[in-house]
Amino acid sequence: MAFPLQGPKLPKLPFSVLIIISILGRSLHASEPPLTLDHYAPTCPGVFEIIKKEMECEVLSDPRNAALIVRLHFHDCFVQGCDGSVLLDDTITLQGEKKASASINSLGGFKIIDRIKNKIESECPGIVSCADILTIAARDAVLLVGEPYWDVPVGRKDSKTASFELAESNIPTADESLLSIITKFLYQGLSVTDLVALSGAHTIGTARCASFRARIYGDFETTSDRSPVSETHLNSLKSMCPATGGGDNNISAMDYVTPNLFDNSFYHLLLKGDGLLNSDQELYSSMLGLETKNLVIKYAHDPVAFFQQFSYSMVKMGNITNPDSFVNGEIRTDCRFINA
């Protein structure tokens, strides 16, 4: 498995280095996390069932909650590893990650994690980390809106720190180039295959007009197959997301065919050229994306292959750890604040 280097900003790798890393298929990092499937068996055996029941209630009340939790997990793991740092609120002595440009208007689900944490604390006080709760909840979120299932290794501790700077630099954004996003994934020890599979999470969830305005008034018509369905969808997007004059917070499903079902429809949209975000469509349309294009085609035609790779890549991403948290971390009583 692969784990992130701790330290300053994400390095800018030249294209030649990216090619070398991709060919070698080597991780940038080497250590293994002390995570196991039965970590809570002797201390909080009901933790998985508690999280499952709470997530069932949340997703039943609003299917969009599934995407919120999955996205929250992604953002957590790409900053300092999966250590619950994304859940921390700002305080006088700590600047959290929630107000970073890639997070401030795109993250939600914090209250869901709060409710799950409170339930677990009443059953097993001081035992289960917020980082583990978020990782397990992300798995359950996917399962509750479709497939697949995977076992979640646990035993993470919660970080006592957060990094606004890394949240600004490490998290991919909607308008980034394919090579830039590949660089950010490689930095985390995640491969091009992981990138394409994990991008499939966009089969659920929504995006803000501000994130796709440039796309729908830019090259959408160039990449689209211009079918009547695509034309109607583009016109609908433009009506709710004007080129100028506001509407930044208006939202649209990233998969307009099956927005609340976790399936491989996302990849079919990329084949049609109808990806909502530039960063997604580049997986198929970029001239530099031969490997990503072939993977998009594969997952569009083989949903089982997509589910298998997505499961593997989610475990791999979930195992990105903050080594410092295992030495200096804690089990937070409140996921929003470091223990007093």
XYZ file of C-alpha atoms in Angstrom:
340
model
C 0.000 0.000 0.000
C 1.026 3.615 -0.413
C 1.130 6.478 2.028
C 1.734 10.192 1.759
C 4.907 12.032 2.435
C 4.443 14.376 5.339
C 5.567 17.928 4.877
C 5.035 20.960 2.728
C 3.322 21.485 -0.561
C 2.781 18.913 -3.237
C 5.802 18.940 -5.543
C 5.363 19.891 -9.178
C 6.686 16.950 -11.138
C 7.865 17.356 -14.727
C 6.127 15.271 -17.368
C 9.161 13.023 -17.817
C 9.106 12.156 -14.107
C 5.397 11.379 -14.303
C 6.014 8.968 -17.152
C 8.810 7.228 -15.276
C 6.715 6.877 -12.134
C 3.752 5.588 -14.114
C 5.842 3.019 -15.983
C 7.550 1.758 -12.860
C 4.207 1.543 -11.083
C 5.984 2.225 -7.840
C 4.603 3.963 -4.791
C 6.126 7.224 -3.646
C 5.856 5.917 -0.085
C 6.608 2.633 1.601
C 5.354 2.038 5.145
C 2.372 -0.119 6.069
C -0.309 1.157 8.476
C -1.181 -0.832 11.611
C -4.769 -1.392 10.471
C -6.793 -4.601 10.874
C -10.337 -5.754 10.201
C -10.943 -6.805 13.811
C -9.375 -3.861 15.640
C -12.619 -3.078 17.502
C -13.755 -6.673 18.052
C -12.778 -6.754 21.747
C -13.565 -3.111 22.595
C -16.547 -2.020 20.479
C -17.875 -5.027 18.544
C -21.053 -3.223 17.459
C -19.361 -0.264 15.799
C -19.950 -1.400 12.209
C -23.627 -2.088 12.860
C -24.107 1.281 14.568
C -22.589 3.142 11.623
C -24.590 1.091 9.131
C -27.905 1.841 10.861
C -27.165 5.542 11.171
C -26.139 5.777 7.510
C -29.289 3.913 6.473
C -31.354 6.618 8.167
C -29.345 9.428 6.589
C -29.408 8.047 3.044
C -33.089 7.117 3.309
C -33.884 10.698 4.303
C -31.832 12.077 1.404
C -29.886 9.892 -1.082
C -27.527 12.828 -1.737
C -26.074 12.291 1.740
C -24.216 9.272 0.377
C -22.162 11.444 -1.959
C -21.463 13.972 0.805
C -19.836 11.336 3.002
C -17.794 9.808 0.177
C -16.500 13.250 -0.841
C -15.681 14.077 2.778
C -13.623 10.887 3.016
C -11.713 11.775 -0.184
C -10.833 15.223 1.115
C -9.709 13.796 4.440
C -7.359 11.249 2.899
C -5.715 13.691 0.478
C -4.582 15.958 3.344
C -2.246 14.377 5.911
C -3.759 10.960 5.213
C -7.046 9.582 6.541
C -6.783 11.065 10.023
C -10.031 12.978 10.531
C -8.292 16.334 10.062
C -10.979 17.499 7.619
C -13.541 17.320 10.437
C -11.796 19.866 12.669
C -13.368 23.299 13.084
C -11.252 26.449 13.197
C -10.257 27.591 16.671
C -8.049 30.345 18.057
C -5.072 27.989 17.953
C -5.909 25.832 14.920
C -6.724 26.631 11.311
C -8.790 23.811 9.886
C -9.275 22.647 6.300
C -12.971 23.401 5.837
C -12.438 26.909 4.456
C -9.843 25.928 1.853
C -10.911 26.857 -1.676
C -11.421 23.223 -2.705
C -13.573 22.527 0.347
C -15.524 25.576 1.469
C -18.348 25.244 -1.058
C -18.167 21.518 -1.754
C -18.075 19.697 1.578
C -21.024 18.668 3.705
C -22.026 15.763 5.901
C -20.270 17.018 9.034
C -23.459 16.792 11.096
C -23.955 13.215 9.927
C -20.554 12.259 11.306
C -21.383 14.163 14.516
C -24.553 12.120 14.994
C -22.770 8.831 14.346
C -19.971 9.797 16.745
C -22.444 10.686 19.487
C -24.187 7.334 19.088
C -20.902 5.426 19.253
C -19.666 7.435 22.246
C -22.792 6.438 24.143
C -22.004 2.776 23.467
C -18.197 2.723 23.455
C -16.801 5.958 24.916
C -13.276 6.902 23.907
C -12.742 3.864 21.686
C -13.550 4.605 18.014
C -11.720 7.318 16.080
C -13.503 9.863 13.925
C -11.161 8.874 11.088
C -12.412 5.290 11.250
C -16.039 6.405 11.485
C -15.685 8.461 8.309
C -13.945 5.629 6.448
C -16.572 3.059 7.397
C -19.427 5.492 6.690
C -18.060 6.106 3.177
C -18.175 2.379 2.452
C -21.725 2.114 3.769
C -22.763 5.189 1.774
C -21.764 3.515 -1.479
C -23.413 0.235 -0.555
C -26.671 1.951 0.355
C -27.062 3.499 -3.108
C -25.948 0.506 -5.144
C -22.727 -1.458 -5.057
C -20.031 -2.539 -4.229
C -19.067 -3.777 -0.745
C -15.543 -3.979 0.666
C -14.049 -4.764 4.055
C -12.666 -1.702 5.853
C -9.397 -2.056 7.790
C -9.586 0.048 10.972
C -7.412 1.261 13.807
C -6.723 4.844 12.719
C -6.180 7.566 15.271
C -7.372 11.148 14.941
C -4.852 13.830 14.149
C -4.321 16.736 16.522
C -3.437 18.918 13.545
C -4.939 20.051 10.254
C -3.374 21.662 7.194
C -5.113 24.468 5.355
C -2.070 24.726 3.073
C -2.213 21.063 2.012
C -5.963 21.317 1.518
C -5.266 24.167 -0.894
C -2.548 22.329 -2.805
C -3.298 18.590 -2.701
C -6.993 18.271 -3.566
C -7.828 18.047 -7.300
C -10.204 20.693 -8.626
C -12.796 20.732 -11.390
C -10.767 22.851 -13.804
C -7.395 21.116 -13.498
C -5.593 19.433 -16.363
C -5.318 15.677 -16.509
C -1.558 15.690 -15.893
C -1.948 17.907 -12.844
C -4.530 15.549 -11.336
C -2.403 12.500 -12.129
C 0.459 14.206 -10.288
C -1.698 14.713 -7.205
C -2.770 11.070 -7.209
C 0.773 9.796 -7.700
C 1.897 11.937 -4.792
C -0.535 10.027 -2.595
C 0.740 6.707 -3.930
C -2.386 6.239 -6.061
C -2.035 5.079 -9.655
C -3.676 6.212 -12.881
C -5.984 3.205 -12.542
C -6.936 4.349 -9.049
C -7.653 7.825 -10.429
C -10.066 6.603 -13.093
C -11.803 4.162 -10.753
C -12.164 6.617 -7.868
C -13.462 9.281 -10.265
C -16.378 6.912 -10.754
C -17.670 8.134 -7.389
C -19.008 11.062 -9.416
C -21.788 8.749 -10.531
C -23.481 10.094 -7.393
C -23.501 13.625 -6.076
C -23.760 17.126 -7.463
C -21.543 20.009 -8.522
C -22.009 23.752 -8.258
C -22.509 25.966 -11.290
C -19.231 27.722 -10.445
C -17.433 24.395 -10.948
C -18.865 23.599 -14.379
C -19.640 27.002 -15.919
C -16.393 27.088 -17.904
C -17.111 23.592 -19.180
C -20.650 24.154 -20.456
C -19.733 27.455 -22.114
C -16.436 26.041 -23.320
C -15.733 22.680 -24.934
C -18.899 20.797 -23.933
C -20.321 21.007 -27.446
C -16.955 19.960 -28.885
C -16.765 16.745 -26.878
C -20.500 15.929 -26.825
C -22.072 13.573 -29.364
C -24.768 16.254 -29.836
C -27.614 13.774 -29.442
C -31.068 15.216 -28.689
C -30.713 14.078 -25.064
C -27.304 15.747 -24.774
C -28.562 18.949 -26.365
C -31.538 19.092 -24.027
C -29.283 18.494 -21.026
C -26.841 21.211 -22.082
C -29.665 23.708 -22.548
C -30.973 22.826 -19.108
C -27.523 23.359 -17.591
C -27.199 26.759 -19.250
C -30.637 27.831 -18.038
C -29.675 27.206 -14.406
C -26.047 28.289 -14.754
C -25.854 31.559 -16.703
C -22.565 32.593 -18.294
C -22.677 35.782 -16.249
C -24.888 37.222 -13.555
C -24.744 34.763 -10.694
C -26.111 31.318 -10.065
C -22.793 30.069 -8.676
C -24.478 27.917 -6.036
C -27.040 26.308 -8.333
C -26.313 22.593 -8.511
C -26.588 19.786 -11.042
C -26.096 16.043 -10.765
C -22.751 14.907 -12.170
C -24.543 11.845 -13.558
C -27.852 13.117 -14.892
C -29.003 9.629 -15.974
C -28.941 7.812 -12.603
C -27.955 10.526 -10.098
C -28.817 8.577 -6.941
C -27.543 5.156 -8.008
C -23.945 4.017 -7.716
C -23.337 2.371 -11.085
C -21.101 2.825 -14.136
C -23.335 5.376 -15.857
C -20.693 8.053 -15.230
C -18.359 6.390 -17.720
C -21.079 6.151 -20.361
C -21.512 9.910 -20.070
C -17.784 10.406 -20.630
C -17.989 8.271 -23.785
C -20.788 10.552 -25.004
C -18.678 13.597 -24.152
C -21.206 14.728 -21.550
C -19.004 14.812 -18.458
C -20.095 17.729 -16.310
C -16.667 18.624 -14.968
C -13.703 19.372 -17.188
C -11.497 17.229 -14.944
C -13.782 14.235 -15.514
C -14.181 14.605 -19.279
C -10.402 14.891 -19.668
C -10.134 11.270 -18.528
C -11.602 10.323 -21.904
C -11.036 13.293 -24.185
C -7.520 14.481 -23.369
C -4.933 13.772 -26.068
C -2.517 12.865 -23.261
C -4.929 10.414 -21.671
C -4.486 7.210 -23.664
C -4.339 5.056 -20.527
C -7.234 6.865 -18.853
C -9.322 6.697 -22.028
C -8.886 2.934 -22.261
C -9.903 2.565 -18.607
C -13.020 4.702 -19.129
C -14.006 2.440 -22.026
C -13.318 -0.654 -19.927
C -15.429 0.472 -16.978
C -18.253 1.652 -19.242
C -18.517 -1.817 -20.747
C -17.700 -3.884 -17.662
C -19.435 -2.725 -14.460
C -18.052 -5.686 -12.509
C -14.488 -4.614 -13.355
C -15.342 -1.086 -12.207
C -16.831 -2.272 -8.912
C -13.840 -4.522 -8.215
C -11.296 -1.796 -8.942
C -13.274 0.854 -7.066
C -13.362 -1.388 -3.977
C -9.619 -2.018 -4.188
C -8.833 1.659 -4.759
C -11.049 2.791 -1.874
C -9.208 0.480 0.514
C -5.899 1.699 -0.894
C -6.904 5.327 -0.445
C -8.330 4.625 3.003
C -4.985 3.158 4.007
C -3.158 6.419 3.313
C -2.130 7.299 6.808
C -0.594 10.088 8.814
C 2.290 8.308 10.585
C 2.402 11.059 13.213
C -1.171 10.320 14.265
C -0.237 6.795 15.343
C 2.371 8.251 17.683
C 0.792 11.532 18.774
C -2.834 11.114 17.721
C -5.900 10.525 19.851
C -9.486 9.290 19.843
C -11.488 12.502 19.725
C -14.586 12.768 21.892
C -15.967 15.422 19.523
C -14.907 15.080 15.896
C -14.835 18.866 15.483
C -12.320 19.581 18.221
C -9.093 18.188 19.654
C -9.581 16.741 23.141
C -8.978 19.227 25.924
